[in-house]
């Protein structure tokens, strides 16, 4: 059975608070913008989608207090904040309960208490020993701008290409930072595009098949779920910047050349409804050979200019390490950590120029100092 409630992790709440500040909303503003989508089966073969705009402020407060809220509300709050709910949820929701309920007798006592006592609050808010470690996050895309580093040149070229009327394919190996660059483009689009477009980010890891893709795209665009000519007509008055992460998913079963062909059609022309930024590990012509086998034009050929993400060189790697060790958001301490020259050289060499690996290695080295 699905969980009756979901709550956010400590790191997830920090991301949510950052997103709330970025949007300049308060709890009431967020509550009014949340759109809850529920799917109900009307019979064995059909499903009805119900959209409810707005939730109670108390639900928002429960979310930020790390109390459990229903899965629909949890996902809708994350959606309104532009966050991936799977990255925000607490994957170990029983950890705090075990702290505050050490034995069976305490369970009965806790039901009579409406608020935890001051000692318990102090215990729960006690930062862990690595709180001050600046080399985070160690995994996944970086969606908080204060943690994003480098790639200014590549991002500038992406917007130059977009402003020239073309779409972009960001090509790079795994763990090279493609998803983080997409997030940066998403954030900067309102200020960098000469002709305004609504940025929409879709991670295809969370999309099951072609129908699911159309549903996700239309939901993000704020239109009824349609495809084919009806989608073209529905988007006539829209100008979107569609950022597709993990576009390799479109080679899997459940996707056909038809959906890729429609994306091409919607992205062609200076005043096209869509402008695309797609992220992939290999060239798109290599990734989608099925079109060529059928003597058709490759779906993204001619409309996506490729921008390759390469490994960091020694200079940028050193600048990254220095920026994190001197970050303004670090908790001040009497004796701040500094890496030795030998450590820095070793970290750069071992990372091979891969940002995520360098982050992980630096995290371990920093943790060794503060432990």
Tab-separated table of C-alpha atoms in Angstrom:
chain	number	residue	atom	x	y	z
A	1	UNK	CA	0.000	0.000	0.000
A	2	UNK	CA	1.250	3.576	-0.682
A	3	UNK	CA	2.257	5.590	2.384
A	4	UNK	CA	-0.495	7.584	4.059
A	5	UNK	CA	1.859	10.519	4.585
A	6	UNK	CA	5.289	11.747	3.518
A	7	UNK	CA	7.572	14.163	5.283
A	8	UNK	CA	10.647	16.055	4.132
A	9	UNK	CA	14.236	15.459	5.171
A	10	UNK	CA	16.284	18.170	6.904
A	11	UNK	CA	18.218	18.813	3.678
A	12	UNK	CA	14.958	18.806	1.736
A	13	UNK	CA	13.448	21.469	3.978
A	14	UNK	CA	16.496	23.686	3.456
A	15	UNK	CA	16.034	23.337	-0.315
A	16	UNK	CA	12.348	24.135	0.057
A	17	UNK	CA	13.060	27.235	2.151
A	18	UNK	CA	15.605	28.417	-0.416
A	19	UNK	CA	13.064	27.928	-3.226
A	20	UNK	CA	10.401	29.787	-1.212
A	21	UNK	CA	12.740	32.758	-0.670
A	22	UNK	CA	13.761	32.759	-4.337
A	23	UNK	CA	10.116	33.007	-5.390
A	24	UNK	CA	9.508	35.707	-2.724
A	25	UNK	CA	6.492	33.852	-1.326
A	26	UNK	CA	5.297	33.362	2.222
A	27	UNK	CA	3.351	30.336	3.466
A	28	UNK	CA	0.059	31.864	2.344
A	29	UNK	CA	1.443	32.624	-1.115
A	30	UNK	CA	2.693	29.066	-1.530
A	31	UNK	CA	-0.578	27.577	-0.295
A	32	UNK	CA	-2.556	29.547	-2.898
A	33	UNK	CA	-0.306	28.403	-5.759
A	34	UNK	CA	-0.254	24.678	-5.028
A	35	UNK	CA	-2.190	22.602	-7.558
A	36	UNK	CA	-3.078	19.102	-6.318
A	37	UNK	CA	-3.646	16.504	-9.029
A	38	UNK	CA	-5.466	13.327	-8.003
A	39	UNK	CA	-6.160	10.352	-10.254
A	40	UNK	CA	-9.314	8.363	-9.624
A	41	UNK	CA	-10.420	5.286	-11.515
A	42	UNK	CA	-13.955	5.699	-12.791
A	43	UNK	CA	-13.984	2.088	-13.972
A	44	UNK	CA	-11.496	-0.650	-14.718
A	45	UNK	CA	-10.292	0.909	-17.978
A	46	UNK	CA	-10.412	4.669	-17.485
A	47	UNK	CA	-8.997	7.175	-15.049
A	48	UNK	CA	-10.225	10.663	-14.207
A	49	UNK	CA	-7.834	13.477	-13.315
A	50	UNK	CA	-8.981	16.045	-10.768
A	51	UNK	CA	-7.072	19.300	-10.281
A	52	UNK	CA	-7.582	21.305	-7.086
A	53	UNK	CA	-6.012	24.750	-6.798
A	54	UNK	CA	-4.867	25.849	-3.354
A	55	UNK	CA	-4.352	24.021	-0.059
A	56	UNK	CA	-4.610	25.102	3.558
A	57	UNK	CA	-1.848	27.160	5.133
A	58	UNK	CA	-1.756	24.650	7.986
A	59	UNK	CA	-0.727	21.952	5.481
A	60	UNK	CA	2.136	24.133	4.275
A	61	UNK	CA	3.215	24.746	7.872
A	62	UNK	CA	3.098	20.999	8.551
A	63	UNK	CA	5.300	20.422	5.501
A	64	UNK	CA	7.958	22.894	6.721
A	65	UNK	CA	7.698	21.526	10.272
A	66	UNK	CA	8.634	18.116	8.816
A	67	UNK	CA	5.308	16.632	9.831
A	68	UNK	CA	3.729	14.105	7.504
A	69	UNK	CA	1.375	15.364	4.787
A	70	UNK	CA	-0.525	13.315	2.206
A	71	UNK	CA	1.507	12.185	-0.846
A	72	UNK	CA	-0.667	14.300	-3.190
A	73	UNK	CA	-0.091	17.440	-1.101
A	74	UNK	CA	3.626	16.694	-0.648
A	75	UNK	CA	4.236	16.273	-4.381
A	76	UNK	CA	2.107	19.311	-5.230
A	77	UNK	CA	4.033	21.549	-2.799
A	78	UNK	CA	7.341	20.399	-4.294
A	79	UNK	CA	5.971	20.967	-7.806
A	80	UNK	CA	4.946	24.540	-6.935
A	81	UNK	CA	8.448	25.206	-5.578
A	82	UNK	CA	10.088	23.701	-8.653
A	83	UNK	CA	11.596	20.809	-6.687
A	84	UNK	CA	11.832	17.064	-7.273
A	85	UNK	CA	9.735	15.531	-4.481
A	86	UNK	CA	11.830	12.343	-4.469
A	87	UNK	CA	14.896	14.405	-3.535
A	88	UNK	CA	12.998	16.248	-0.784
A	89	UNK	CA	11.333	13.330	1.003
A	90	UNK	CA	12.757	11.772	4.152
A	91	UNK	CA	13.830	8.260	3.188
A	92	UNK	CA	14.227	7.293	6.861
A	93	UNK	CA	11.073	8.720	8.465
A	94	UNK	CA	11.305	6.588	11.585
A	95	UNK	CA	14.709	7.935	12.678
A	96	UNK	CA	13.348	10.868	14.685
A	97	UNK	CA	10.560	8.776	16.150
A	98	UNK	CA	13.120	6.353	17.535
A	99	UNK	CA	14.951	9.217	19.202
A	100	UNK	CA	11.880	10.606	20.913
A	101	UNK	CA	10.219	7.246	21.651
A	102	UNK	CA	12.923	5.015	23.160
A	103	UNK	CA	10.505	2.515	24.704
A	104	UNK	CA	6.903	1.361	24.531
A	105	UNK	CA	5.840	3.425	27.570
A	106	UNK	CA	6.999	6.579	25.842
A	107	UNK	CA	4.607	5.899	22.971
A	108	UNK	CA	1.594	6.223	25.230
A	109	UNK	CA	3.036	9.326	26.896
A	110	UNK	CA	3.825	11.022	23.587
A	111	UNK	CA	0.188	10.878	22.498
A	112	UNK	CA	-0.707	13.186	25.369
A	113	UNK	CA	1.848	15.824	24.400
A	114	UNK	CA	0.913	18.360	21.739
A	115	UNK	CA	4.408	19.841	21.390
A	116	UNK	CA	7.847	18.362	22.136
A	117	UNK	CA	9.619	19.730	25.187
A	118	UNK	CA	12.542	22.142	24.937
A	119	UNK	CA	15.168	19.456	25.535
A	120	UNK	CA	13.824	17.349	22.697
A	121	UNK	CA	13.787	20.338	20.346
A	122	UNK	CA	17.401	21.052	21.223
A	123	UNK	CA	18.297	17.430	20.539
A	124	UNK	CA	16.560	17.361	17.155
A	125	UNK	CA	18.065	20.656	16.033
A	126	UNK	CA	21.594	19.710	17.076
A	127	UNK	CA	23.671	19.911	13.883
A	128	UNK	CA	25.652	16.812	12.979
A	129	UNK	CA	29.422	16.926	12.997
A	130	UNK	CA	29.638	17.473	9.228
A	131	UNK	CA	27.217	20.409	9.246
A	132	UNK	CA	30.023	22.754	8.320
A	133	UNK	CA	31.361	20.598	5.478
A	134	UNK	CA	31.045	22.813	2.394
A	135	UNK	CA	31.503	20.061	-0.186
A	136	UNK	CA	27.836	19.296	-0.747
A	137	UNK	CA	25.774	17.923	-2.348
A	138	UNK	CA	27.833	14.854	-3.113
A	139	UNK	CA	25.336	13.302	-5.521
A	140	UNK	CA	22.740	14.378	-8.055
A	141	UNK	CA	22.054	17.652	-9.771
A	142	UNK	CA	22.860	20.955	-8.086
A	143	UNK	CA	19.672	23.012	-8.052
A	144	UNK	CA	20.658	25.535	-5.372
A	145	UNK	CA	22.500	28.462	-7.030
A	146	UNK	CA	24.776	29.000	-4.035
A	147	UNK	CA	26.257	25.536	-4.613
A	148	UNK	CA	26.642	25.861	-8.389
A	149	UNK	CA	30.152	26.541	-9.644
A	150	UNK	CA	31.794	27.038	-13.005
A	151	UNK	CA	30.431	26.386	-16.503
A	152	UNK	CA	29.919	30.115	-17.091
A	153	UNK	CA	31.449	29.876	-20.562
A	154	UNK	CA	29.301	26.910	-21.589
A	155	UNK	CA	26.123	28.537	-20.253
A	156	UNK	CA	26.932	31.765	-22.095
A	157	UNK	CA	27.320	29.825	-25.361
A	158	UNK	CA	24.027	28.004	-24.751
A	159	UNK	CA	22.144	31.292	-24.471
A	160	UNK	CA	23.950	32.688	-27.517
A	161	UNK	CA	22.677	29.687	-29.477
A	162	UNK	CA	19.151	29.985	-28.091
A	163	UNK	CA	19.023	33.693	-28.882
A	164	UNK	CA	20.130	32.951	-32.449
A	165	UNK	CA	16.986	30.844	-32.934
A	166	UNK	CA	18.440	27.354	-32.525
A	167	UNK	CA	17.967	24.685	-29.912
A	168	UNK	CA	20.815	23.102	-27.943
A	169	UNK	CA	22.022	19.617	-27.086
A	170	UNK	CA	24.298	19.451	-24.047
A	171	UNK	CA	26.556	16.425	-24.526
A	172	UNK	CA	28.763	14.963	-21.813
A	173	UNK	CA	29.704	11.857	-19.883
A	174	UNK	CA	27.878	10.662	-16.795
A	175	UNK	CA	28.566	12.728	-13.642
A	176	UNK	CA	30.047	15.582	-15.698
A	177	UNK	CA	27.350	18.055	-14.560
A	178	UNK	CA	24.742	18.124	-17.355
A	179	UNK	CA	21.749	18.157	-15.000
A	180	UNK	CA	23.269	20.954	-12.930
A	181	UNK	CA	23.856	23.019	-16.079
A	182	UNK	CA	20.218	22.471	-17.100
A	183	UNK	CA	19.131	23.763	-13.696
A	184	UNK	CA	21.326	26.857	-14.135
A	185	UNK	CA	19.823	27.502	-17.591
A	186	UNK	CA	16.346	27.097	-16.085
A	187	UNK	CA	17.136	29.728	-13.435
A	188	UNK	CA	18.801	32.219	-15.783
A	189	UNK	CA	16.406	31.947	-18.739
A	190	UNK	CA	14.138	34.842	-17.647
A	191	UNK	CA	17.126	37.219	-17.670
A	192	UNK	CA	19.199	35.794	-20.540
A	193	UNK	CA	16.686	35.156	-23.326
A	194	UNK	CA	16.145	38.083	-25.689
A	195	UNK	CA	12.620	36.885	-26.411
A	196	UNK	CA	10.888	35.635	-23.243
A	197	UNK	CA	10.011	31.965	-22.962
A	198	UNK	CA	8.574	30.037	-20.041
A	199	UNK	CA	11.246	27.547	-18.908
A	200	UNK	CA	10.030	23.996	-18.282
A	201	UNK	CA	12.310	21.308	-16.849
A	202	UNK	CA	11.474	17.637	-17.379
A	203	UNK	CA	13.628	14.804	-16.051
A	204	UNK	CA	12.768	11.842	-18.243
A	205	UNK	CA	13.908	9.438	-15.523
A	206	UNK	CA	10.484	10.089	-13.989
A	207	UNK	CA	8.579	9.557	-17.266
A	208	UNK	CA	7.354	6.050	-18.073
A	209	UNK	CA	6.449	6.222	-21.754
A	210	UNK	CA	5.265	8.424	-24.597
A	211	UNK	CA	1.809	9.059	-23.141
A	212	UNK	CA	3.339	9.906	-19.774
A	213	UNK	CA	5.642	12.367	-21.530
A	214	UNK	CA	2.762	14.200	-23.179
A	215	UNK	CA	0.944	14.307	-19.852
A	216	UNK	CA	3.989	15.768	-18.075
A	217	UNK	CA	4.661	18.329	-20.817
A	218	UNK	CA	1.064	19.531	-20.941
A	219	UNK	CA	0.840	19.682	-17.146
A	220	UNK	CA	3.967	21.848	-16.956
A	221	UNK	CA	2.653	24.068	-19.774
A	222	UNK	CA	-0.698	24.457	-18.023
A	223	UNK	CA	-2.786	22.971	-20.843
A	224	UNK	CA	-5.057	19.947	-21.237
A	225	UNK	CA	-3.222	16.719	-22.071
A	226	UNK	CA	-3.218	16.357	-25.868
A	227	UNK	CA	-0.788	15.337	-28.605
A	228	UNK	CA	-0.403	15.549	-32.369
A	229	UNK	CA	-2.157	18.443	-34.083
A	230	UNK	CA	-4.183	19.242	-30.947
A	231	UNK	CA	-0.917	19.830	-29.069
A	232	UNK	CA	0.367	22.086	-31.852
A	233	UNK	CA	-2.854	24.103	-31.715
A	234	UNK	CA	-2.831	24.266	-27.892
A	235	UNK	CA	0.726	25.657	-27.916
A	236	UNK	CA	0.119	28.300	-30.597
A	237	UNK	CA	-0.072	31.046	-27.979
A	238	UNK	CA	2.766	29.636	-25.829
A	239	UNK	CA	6.489	30.223	-26.043
A	240	UNK	CA	8.319	27.591	-24.016
A	241	UNK	CA	11.933	26.703	-23.305
A	242	UNK	CA	11.785	22.932	-22.810
A	243	UNK	CA	14.742	21.462	-20.933
A	244	UNK	CA	14.861	17.667	-21.244
A	245	UNK	CA	17.162	15.742	-18.911
A	246	UNK	CA	18.166	12.126	-19.553
A	247	UNK	CA	16.921	12.259	-23.147
A	248	UNK	CA	18.371	8.750	-23.628
A	249	UNK	CA	15.112	7.561	-22.077
A	250	UNK	CA	13.464	8.270	-25.447
A	251	UNK	CA	15.325	5.294	-26.930
A	252	UNK	CA	13.574	2.880	-24.547
A	253	UNK	CA	10.467	0.812	-25.218
A	254	UNK	CA	7.398	2.984	-24.907
A	255	UNK	CA	8.850	5.804	-27.006
A	256	UNK	CA	8.683	6.055	-30.795
A	257	UNK	CA	10.129	8.380	-33.383
A	258	UNK	CA	6.702	10.024	-33.543
A	259	UNK	CA	7.115	11.953	-30.298
A	260	UNK	CA	10.632	13.035	-31.251
A	261	UNK	CA	9.364	14.099	-34.663
A	262	UNK	CA	6.676	16.234	-33.072
A	263	UNK	CA	9.237	17.902	-30.820
A	264	UNK	CA	11.222	18.752	-33.927
A	265	UNK	CA	8.140	20.212	-35.620
A	266	UNK	CA	7.264	22.320	-32.586
A	267	UNK	CA	10.844	23.632	-32.315
A	268	UNK	CA	11.416	24.631	-35.961
A	269	UNK	CA	11.300	28.303	-36.904
A	270	UNK	CA	12.223	31.575	-35.225
A	271	UNK	CA	8.805	31.935	-33.617
A	272	UNK	CA	8.301	28.246	-32.799
A	273	UNK	CA	6.298	27.296	-29.688
A	274	UNK	CA	9.256	25.330	-28.344
A	275	UNK	CA	12.954	25.962	-28.024
A	276	UNK	CA	14.790	22.866	-26.792
A	277	UNK	CA	17.744	22.221	-24.498
A	278	UNK	CA	18.328	18.473	-24.221
A	279	UNK	CA	21.017	16.674	-22.216
A	280	UNK	CA	22.548	13.401	-23.392
A	281	UNK	CA	25.703	11.341	-23.007
A	282	UNK	CA	26.263	10.901	-26.749
A	283	UNK	CA	25.596	12.788	-29.981
A	284	UNK	CA	21.888	12.843	-30.875
A	285	UNK	CA	22.521	11.445	-34.366
A	286	UNK	CA	24.189	8.450	-32.718
A	287	UNK	CA	21.535	8.213	-30.032
A	288	UNK	CA	18.558	8.120	-32.445
A	289	UNK	CA	19.618	6.084	-35.498
A	290	UNK	CA	16.099	4.727	-36.097
A	291	UNK	CA	15.139	7.776	-38.163
A	292	UNK	CA	18.112	7.322	-40.469
A	293	UNK	CA	17.290	3.630	-40.909
A	294	UNK	CA	13.876	4.677	-42.221
A	295	UNK	CA	15.362	7.322	-44.555
A	296	UNK	CA	13.922	10.060	-42.368
A	297	UNK	CA	15.594	13.156	-41.000
A	298	UNK	CA	17.050	12.584	-37.538
A	299	UNK	CA	14.562	14.204	-35.137
A	300	UNK	CA	17.006	16.748	-33.737
A	301	UNK	CA	19.335	17.125	-36.732
A	302	UNK	CA	19.735	20.750	-37.771
A	303	UNK	CA	17.774	22.236	-34.881
A	304	UNK	CA	20.024	21.286	-31.937
A	305	UNK	CA	23.525	22.740	-31.843
A	306	UNK	CA	25.724	20.590	-29.625
A	307	UNK	CA	27.586	22.028	-26.627
A	308	UNK	CA	30.034	19.574	-25.084
A	309	UNK	CA	30.766	19.558	-21.361
A	310	UNK	CA	34.346	18.520	-20.691
A	311	UNK	CA	36.183	17.655	-17.493
A	312	UNK	CA	37.390	20.503	-15.300
A	313	UNK	CA	41.012	21.449	-15.835
A	314	UNK	CA	43.428	22.030	-12.951
A	315	UNK	CA	42.751	25.771	-12.808
A	316	UNK	CA	38.978	25.482	-12.421
A	317	UNK	CA	39.382	22.567	-9.983
A	318	UNK	CA	41.634	24.665	-7.753
A	319	UNK	CA	39.253	27.613	-7.943
A	320	UNK	CA	36.368	25.339	-6.940
A	321	UNK	CA	38.216	23.970	-3.887
A	322	UNK	CA	39.225	27.470	-2.788
A	323	UNK	CA	35.681	28.825	-3.228
A	324	UNK	CA	34.183	26.087	-1.063
A	325	UNK	CA	36.796	26.390	1.683
A	326	UNK	CA	36.109	30.153	1.840
A	327	UNK	CA	32.345	30.059	1.227
A	328	UNK	CA	30.441	32.940	2.824
A	329	UNK	CA	27.633	30.599	3.962
A	330	UNK	CA	29.935	28.472	6.116
A	331	UNK	CA	29.372	28.590	9.859
A	332	UNK	CA	32.285	30.674	11.231
A	333	UNK	CA	34.773	28.722	13.318
A	334	UNK	CA	37.933	29.730	15.157
A	335	UNK	CA	40.226	27.521	13.068
A	336	UNK	CA	38.839	27.068	9.532
A	337	UNK	CA	39.980	24.061	7.529
A	338	UNK	CA	42.576	24.530	4.801
A	339	UNK	CA	43.861	21.788	2.519
A	340	UNK	CA	47.581	21.363	1.977
A	341	UNK	CA	49.093	21.760	-1.480
A	342	UNK	CA	49.808	18.031	-1.572
A	343	UNK	CA	46.178	17.257	-0.717
A	344	UNK	CA	44.855	19.604	-3.402
A	345	UNK	CA	47.125	18.156	-6.076
A	346	UNK	CA	46.158	14.627	-5.070
A	347	UNK	CA	42.435	15.401	-5.076
A	348	UNK	CA	42.582	16.954	-8.548
A	349	UNK	CA	44.601	14.072	-9.959
A	350	UNK	CA	42.339	11.404	-8.451
A	351	UNK	CA	39.127	13.127	-9.595
A	352	UNK	CA	40.208	13.136	-13.234
A	353	UNK	CA	38.397	16.445	-13.733
A	354	UNK	CA	34.939	15.041	-12.912
A	355	UNK	CA	33.123	17.607	-10.714
A	356	UNK	CA	31.032	15.090	-8.783
A	357	UNK	CA	34.019	12.883	-7.989
A	358	UNK	CA	36.071	15.912	-6.919
A	359	UNK	CA	33.194	16.956	-4.631
A	360	UNK	CA	33.069	13.532	-2.996
A	361	UNK	CA	36.842	13.348	-2.511
A	362	UNK	CA	36.949	16.855	-1.006
A	363	UNK	CA	34.058	15.988	1.304
A	364	UNK	CA	35.971	12.995	2.654
A	365	UNK	CA	39.153	15.049	3.124
A	366	UNK	CA	37.267	17.853	4.898
A	367	UNK	CA	35.450	15.348	7.115
A	368	UNK	CA	38.818	13.962	8.165
A	369	UNK	CA	39.784	17.383	9.516
A	370	UNK	CA	36.615	18.092	11.493
A	371	UNK	CA	36.348	14.570	12.861
